[in-house]
Amino acid sequence: AQAQVLTKSLVIKDSLPEKIENSLEDSSELVDEIIQRIICSSTIFDAHQEKLPKRKDPERPAWNYTREYGIPDIRKSRNLTEKMLQLCESLCGLDMMQQRQIIHDELVQVPFVKDGDLVKFSTKIDLLMTSKIPLKPMGSPQDAADKSLPELYPLVSTAGLRAYHFYNLKSLYPVAKTSPWATPHTIFIYHDPETVKNLTEIAVKEDQLLARSLIESFATAATYARQKYGDTIEDLPEPLTVQCVQVNVQNYHFSVFQLNTLNIEGTEGKMNYWWSSPQMSLFEKAKYENARPVFEGYNPEVFKRILAFYKNV
């Protein structure tokens, strides 16, 4: 709810837009077999080993577990994403592949004034896929006619945000304005439990992860809009759509964000739109048990949505 008010975004529905839902296609047996090999090679058979984060037992805080070595979650997520995108390129052909460009580990940054406070959205995009052709708008004012922002009173939308003294108020977007591949198409963000966590030791909840997708989608779209139209633009001449996939090795969250305005003050006037589907698991189990590799519970629905995102124009 706080992320919605902070970005002035309405949740249109708890699923993907109809255009994407209608474009989902069942994968062939060969494609499903390739995806399962990708999962095994990324999560089980990768020879990379490094010291994993310490395990902690809340019931026994003084207990020290033996240090473990293995494949970090962030590496698993990166390998899965890159290999599945490579498969998308092979399935879609050269013409569509030439419309896309992939960029890794880039920073987007954009400042706003919200409820009297200067707020800077600054985040790292793990994988940014750009396109020569902007995505078409997914929603219209009619879709949001019966929607409204959640009520936070007596809290303000910036409650809980850290206060910093920063003086660089420039917007940063990783692709030059003159590039034909400047338009953001899809962002992939990886959930690393060691870096994505609360200030306290309270576990991160699912709604916080969904809010992360919304915030990073907004930051990406807003930064590009400022670069394209200038720092004084408020209501965009045409909506800007960005797709988002949040990856946690096993779990995937798909969402679509449509930026209509950069005027995020107040709760009235033009709003931004967001579609968010429930999280889904790519597999149930992929690990070693008793020194033997075990892989169970493959779910083909995940790759169907990644391919639909890739094909979407």
Coordinates of C-alpha atoms in Angstrom, one line a residue:
A1 CA 0.0 0.0 0.0
Q2 CA 2.8 2.4 0.8
A3 CA 4.5 1.8 -2.5
Q4 CA 1.3 2.5 -4.3
V5 CA 0.8 5.9 -2.6
L6 CA 4.5 6.7 -3.0
T7 CA 4.4 6.2 -6.8
K8 CA 0.7 7.2 -7.2
S9 CA -0.1 3.8 -8.7
L10 CA -3.4 1.9 -8.9
V11 CA -3.5 -1.9 -8.9
I12 CA -5.7 -2.6 -11.9
K13 CA -6.0 -6.3 -11.1
D14 CA -4.1 -9.1 -9.5
S15 CA -3.1 -10.7 -12.8
L16 CA -1.3 -9.8 -15.9
P17 CA -3.0 -7.6 -18.6
E18 CA -5.4 -9.5 -20.9
K19 CA -3.1 -8.9 -23.9
I20 CA -0.3 -10.9 -22.2
E21 CA -2.6 -13.6 -20.7
N22 CA -4.2 -14.2 -24.2
S23 CA -0.7 -14.5 -25.7
L24 CA 0.4 -17.4 -23.5
E25 CA 1.2 -20.5 -25.4
D26 CA 2.0 -24.1 -24.3
S27 CA 5.6 -25.1 -24.7
S28 CA 6.6 -28.1 -26.7
E29 CA 8.1 -31.1 -25.0
L30 CA 11.5 -30.2 -26.4
V31 CA 11.3 -26.7 -24.9
D32 CA 10.2 -28.1 -21.5
E33 CA 13.1 -30.5 -21.6
I34 CA 15.6 -27.7 -22.4
I35 CA 14.2 -25.6 -19.5
Q36 CA 14.6 -28.5 -17.1
R37 CA 18.2 -28.9 -18.3
I38 CA 18.8 -25.2 -17.7
I39 CA 17.4 -25.5 -14.2
C40 CA 19.7 -28.4 -13.3
S41 CA 22.8 -26.8 -14.9
S42 CA 22.2 -23.5 -13.0
T43 CA 21.2 -24.8 -9.6
I44 CA 22.8 -28.3 -9.2
F45 CA 25.7 -28.9 -11.7
D46 CA 27.3 -25.5 -11.7
A47 CA 30.9 -26.2 -10.5
H48 CA 31.3 -22.7 -9.0
Q49 CA 31.7 -22.9 -5.2
E50 CA 32.0 -20.1 -2.7
K51 CA 31.4 -19.5 1.0
L52 CA 27.6 -19.2 1.6
P53 CA 26.0 -16.9 4.2
K54 CA 26.0 -18.1 7.7
R55 CA 23.0 -20.1 8.8
K56 CA 21.2 -18.8 11.9
D57 CA 18.8 -20.5 14.3
P58 CA 16.5 -18.0 16.1
E59 CA 15.9 -20.6 18.8
R60 CA 19.6 -20.9 19.5
P61 CA 21.2 -17.6 18.5
A62 CA 24.6 -18.6 20.0
W63 CA 24.9 -21.8 18.0
N64 CA 27.5 -21.8 15.2
Y65 CA 26.8 -24.0 12.2
T66 CA 29.6 -25.4 10.1
R67 CA 30.3 -23.0 7.2
E68 CA 28.9 -24.2 3.9
Y69 CA 30.2 -23.8 0.4
G70 CA 28.0 -23.9 -2.7
I71 CA 26.3 -21.8 -5.5
P72 CA 25.0 -18.5 -4.2
D73 CA 21.4 -17.7 -4.9
I74 CA 22.2 -14.6 -6.9
R75 CA 24.4 -16.6 -9.3
K76 CA 21.6 -19.2 -9.7
S77 CA 19.1 -16.5 -10.5
R78 CA 21.5 -14.8 -13.0
N79 CA 22.3 -18.1 -14.8
L80 CA 18.6 -19.1 -15.0
T81 CA 17.6 -15.7 -16.4
E82 CA 20.3 -15.4 -19.0
K83 CA 19.9 -19.0 -20.3
M84 CA 16.1 -18.6 -20.5
L85 CA 16.5 -15.3 -22.4
Q86 CA 18.9 -17.0 -24.7
L87 CA 16.3 -19.7 -25.4
C88 CA 13.7 -16.9 -26.1
E89 CA 16.1 -15.4 -28.7
S90 CA 16.4 -18.8 -30.4
L91 CA 12.6 -19.4 -30.4
C92 CA 11.8 -15.9 -31.7
G93 CA 14.3 -15.6 -34.4
L94 CA 16.8 -13.0 -35.6
D95 CA 14.4 -10.2 -36.5
M96 CA 12.9 -9.9 -33.0
M97 CA 16.3 -10.4 -31.4
Q98 CA 17.7 -7.4 -33.3
Q99 CA 15.0 -5.3 -31.7
R100 CA 16.3 -6.0 -28.2
Q101 CA 19.4 -5.2 -26.2
I102 CA 20.4 -6.6 -22.8
I103 CA 22.3 -4.6 -20.2
H104 CA 23.6 -6.0 -16.9
D105 CA 24.0 -4.4 -13.4
E106 CA 23.1 -0.8 -14.2
L107 CA 22.0 2.1 -11.9
V108 CA 18.8 4.1 -12.4
Q109 CA 18.2 7.2 -10.3
V110 CA 15.5 9.9 -10.3
P111 CA 14.6 12.6 -7.6
F112 CA 11.0 13.6 -6.7
V113 CA 9.2 15.8 -4.2
K114 CA 6.6 13.8 -2.3
D115 CA 4.6 15.1 0.6
G116 CA 7.1 17.9 1.1
D117 CA 10.1 15.6 1.2
L118 CA 12.8 15.2 -1.4
V119 CA 12.8 11.5 -2.3
K120 CA 15.5 9.9 -4.5
F121 CA 14.6 6.6 -6.2
S122 CA 18.0 5.0 -6.7
T123 CA 18.2 1.3 -7.5
K124 CA 20.3 -1.2 -9.4
I125 CA 18.7 -3.1 -12.2
D126 CA 20.2 -6.6 -12.4
L127 CA 19.2 -7.1 -16.0
L128 CA 17.6 -4.4 -18.3
M129 CA 16.2 -5.4 -21.7
T130 CA 15.6 -2.5 -23.9
S131 CA 13.9 -2.3 -27.3
K132 CA 13.8 -0.2 -30.4
I133 CA 9.9 -0.1 -30.3
P134 CA 8.1 1.1 -27.1
L135 CA 5.6 -1.3 -25.5
K136 CA 2.0 -0.3 -26.2
P137 CA -0.2 0.9 -23.3
M138 CA -2.0 -1.9 -21.5
G139 CA -4.7 0.1 -19.7
S140 CA -7.0 3.0 -20.1
P141 CA -8.9 5.4 -17.7
Q142 CA -11.9 3.1 -17.9
D143 CA -9.9 0.3 -16.4
A144 CA -9.2 2.5 -13.3
A145 CA -12.6 4.1 -13.0
D146 CA -13.5 2.1 -9.8
K147 CA -10.0 2.1 -8.3
S148 CA -8.5 4.3 -5.7
L149 CA -5.3 4.6 -3.7
P150 CA -5.1 2.9 -0.3
E151 CA -5.4 5.1 2.8
L152 CA -2.3 5.5 4.9
Y153 CA -3.5 8.1 7.4
P154 CA -2.1 8.9 10.0
L155 CA 1.2 7.8 8.3
V156 CA 2.8 9.7 5.4
S157 CA 3.9 8.0 2.2
T158 CA 7.6 8.4 3.1
A159 CA 7.3 6.8 6.6
G160 CA 10.2 4.5 7.3
L161 CA 12.5 5.7 4.6
R162 CA 16.1 6.5 5.6
A163 CA 17.1 10.1 5.7
Y164 CA 20.3 11.0 3.8
H165 CA 22.2 14.2 2.9
F166 CA 22.6 13.9 -0.9
Y167 CA 23.2 16.8 -3.3
N168 CA 23.3 15.1 -6.7
L169 CA 19.8 15.5 -8.0
K170 CA 20.5 14.4 -11.6
S171 CA 18.5 11.6 -13.2
L172 CA 20.6 8.6 -14.3
Y173 CA 19.5 6.2 -17.1
P174 CA 22.1 3.7 -18.4
V175 CA 21.3 4.1 -22.1
A176 CA 22.1 7.2 -24.1
K177 CA 19.2 9.2 -25.4
T178 CA 20.6 8.9 -29.0
S179 CA 20.6 5.1 -28.9
P180 CA 17.9 3.3 -31.0
W181 CA 17.6 0.8 -28.1
A182 CA 16.9 3.4 -25.4
T183 CA 13.4 2.4 -24.5
P184 CA 13.0 0.1 -21.5
H185 CA 11.1 -3.1 -22.3
T186 CA 11.6 -5.6 -19.4
I187 CA 13.6 -5.5 -16.2
F188 CA 14.8 -8.6 -14.2
I189 CA 15.6 -8.1 -10.6
Y190 CA 17.1 -10.7 -8.4
H191 CA 16.1 -11.3 -4.8
D192 CA 19.2 -11.8 -2.7
P193 CA 18.1 -12.4 1.0
E194 CA 21.5 -11.1 2.2
T195 CA 20.9 -7.6 0.6
V196 CA 17.1 -7.4 0.4
K197 CA 16.2 -7.3 4.0
N198 CA 14.6 -5.2 6.7
L199 CA 16.5 -2.8 9.0
T200 CA 15.5 -5.1 11.8
E201 CA 15.8 -8.9 11.8
I202 CA 12.1 -9.3 10.8
A203 CA 11.8 -11.5 7.8
V204 CA 10.8 -9.9 4.5
K205 CA 7.2 -10.5 3.7
E206 CA 5.7 -11.2 0.3
D207 CA 3.9 -7.9 0.0
Q208 CA 7.3 -6.2 0.5
L209 CA 8.7 -8.1 -2.4
L210 CA 5.8 -7.1 -4.6
A211 CA 6.3 -3.5 -3.6
R212 CA 10.0 -3.9 -4.7
S213 CA 8.8 -4.8 -8.2
L214 CA 6.6 -1.7 -8.3
I215 CA 9.2 0.7 -7.0
E216 CA 11.9 -0.5 -9.4
S217 CA 9.5 -0.5 -12.4
F218 CA 8.5 3.1 -11.5
A219 CA 12.1 4.2 -11.1
T220 CA 13.1 2.7 -14.5
A221 CA 10.2 4.2 -16.4
A222 CA 10.4 7.6 -14.6
T223 CA 14.2 7.9 -15.3
Y224 CA 13.7 7.2 -19.0
A225 CA 10.7 9.6 -19.2
R226 CA 12.8 12.4 -17.6
Q227 CA 15.6 11.7 -20.1
K228 CA 13.2 11.7 -23.1
Y229 CA 10.9 14.6 -22.2
G230 CA 13.0 16.7 -19.8
D231 CA 13.0 17.3 -16.0
T232 CA 9.9 19.4 -16.0
I233 CA 7.5 17.0 -17.6
E234 CA 4.5 15.8 -15.5
D235 CA 1.7 14.2 -17.5
L236 CA 3.3 12.1 -20.3
P237 CA 2.1 12.7 -23.9
E238 CA 1.8 8.9 -24.3
P239 CA 2.0 6.2 -21.6
L240 CA 5.2 4.3 -21.0
T241 CA 5.0 0.6 -20.2
V242 CA 7.6 -1.5 -18.5
Q243 CA 7.5 -5.2 -17.7
C244 CA 9.1 -6.6 -14.6
V245 CA 10.2 -10.1 -13.5
Q246 CA 11.5 -10.6 -9.9
V247 CA 13.5 -13.8 -9.5
N248 CA 14.3 -15.7 -6.3
V249 CA 15.8 -18.8 -7.9
Q250 CA 12.7 -20.9 -7.3
N251 CA 9.9 -18.2 -7.2
Y252 CA 9.0 -15.7 -9.9
H253 CA 6.9 -12.6 -9.7
F254 CA 5.6 -11.1 -13.0
S255 CA 4.2 -7.5 -13.1
V256 CA 3.5 -4.8 -15.7
F257 CA 3.8 -1.0 -14.9
Q258 CA 2.3 1.8 -17.0
L259 CA 3.7 5.3 -16.3
N260 CA 1.1 7.9 -17.1
T261 CA 2.3 10.8 -15.0
L262 CA 5.4 12.0 -13.1
N263 CA 3.3 14.2 -10.8
I264 CA 3.1 11.9 -7.8
E265 CA 2.0 14.6 -5.3
G266 CA -1.4 14.1 -3.7
T267 CA -4.0 11.4 -4.3
E268 CA -6.0 13.1 -7.1
G269 CA -5.6 13.5 -10.8
K270 CA -4.0 11.2 -13.3
M271 CA -2.6 7.9 -11.9
N272 CA -0.1 5.3 -12.9
Y273 CA -1.3 1.7 -13.4
W274 CA 0.1 -1.6 -12.2
W275 CA -0.8 -5.3 -12.9
S276 CA 0.7 -7.9 -10.6
S277 CA 0.2 -11.7 -10.8
P278 CA 0.7 -14.0 -7.8
Q279 CA 4.2 -15.5 -7.3
M280 CA 4.7 -18.9 -8.9
S281 CA 7.4 -21.5 -8.5
L282 CA 9.6 -22.7 -11.4
F283 CA 10.3 -26.0 -9.6
E284 CA 9.8 -27.6 -6.2
K285 CA 13.2 -29.1 -5.5
A286 CA 16.6 -28.9 -7.2
K287 CA 19.5 -29.9 -5.0
Y288 CA 21.7 -32.7 -3.7
E289 CA 20.2 -35.2 -1.3
N290 CA 22.5 -37.9 0.1
A291 CA 25.1 -37.0 -2.5
R292 CA 22.6 -37.5 -5.4
P293 CA 21.1 -34.7 -7.6
V294 CA 17.3 -34.4 -7.1
F295 CA 15.0 -32.4 -9.3
E296 CA 11.3 -32.4 -8.9
G297 CA 8.1 -30.4 -9.6
Y298 CA 8.9 -28.5 -12.8
N299 CA 6.3 -25.8 -13.6
P300 CA 6.1 -24.8 -17.3
E301 CA 3.9 -21.8 -16.6
V302 CA 6.9 -19.7 -15.6
F303 CA 8.7 -19.9 -19.0
K304 CA 5.4 -19.3 -20.8
R305 CA 5.2 -15.9 -19.2
I306 CA 8.9 -15.1 -19.8
L307 CA 8.4 -15.9 -23.5
A308 CA 5.2 -13.8 -23.6
F309 CA 7.1 -10.9 -22.1
Y310 CA 9.9 -11.2 -24.5
K311 CA 7.5 -11.4 -27.5
N312 CA 5.3 -8.5 -26.4
V313 CA 5.5 -5.3 -28.5

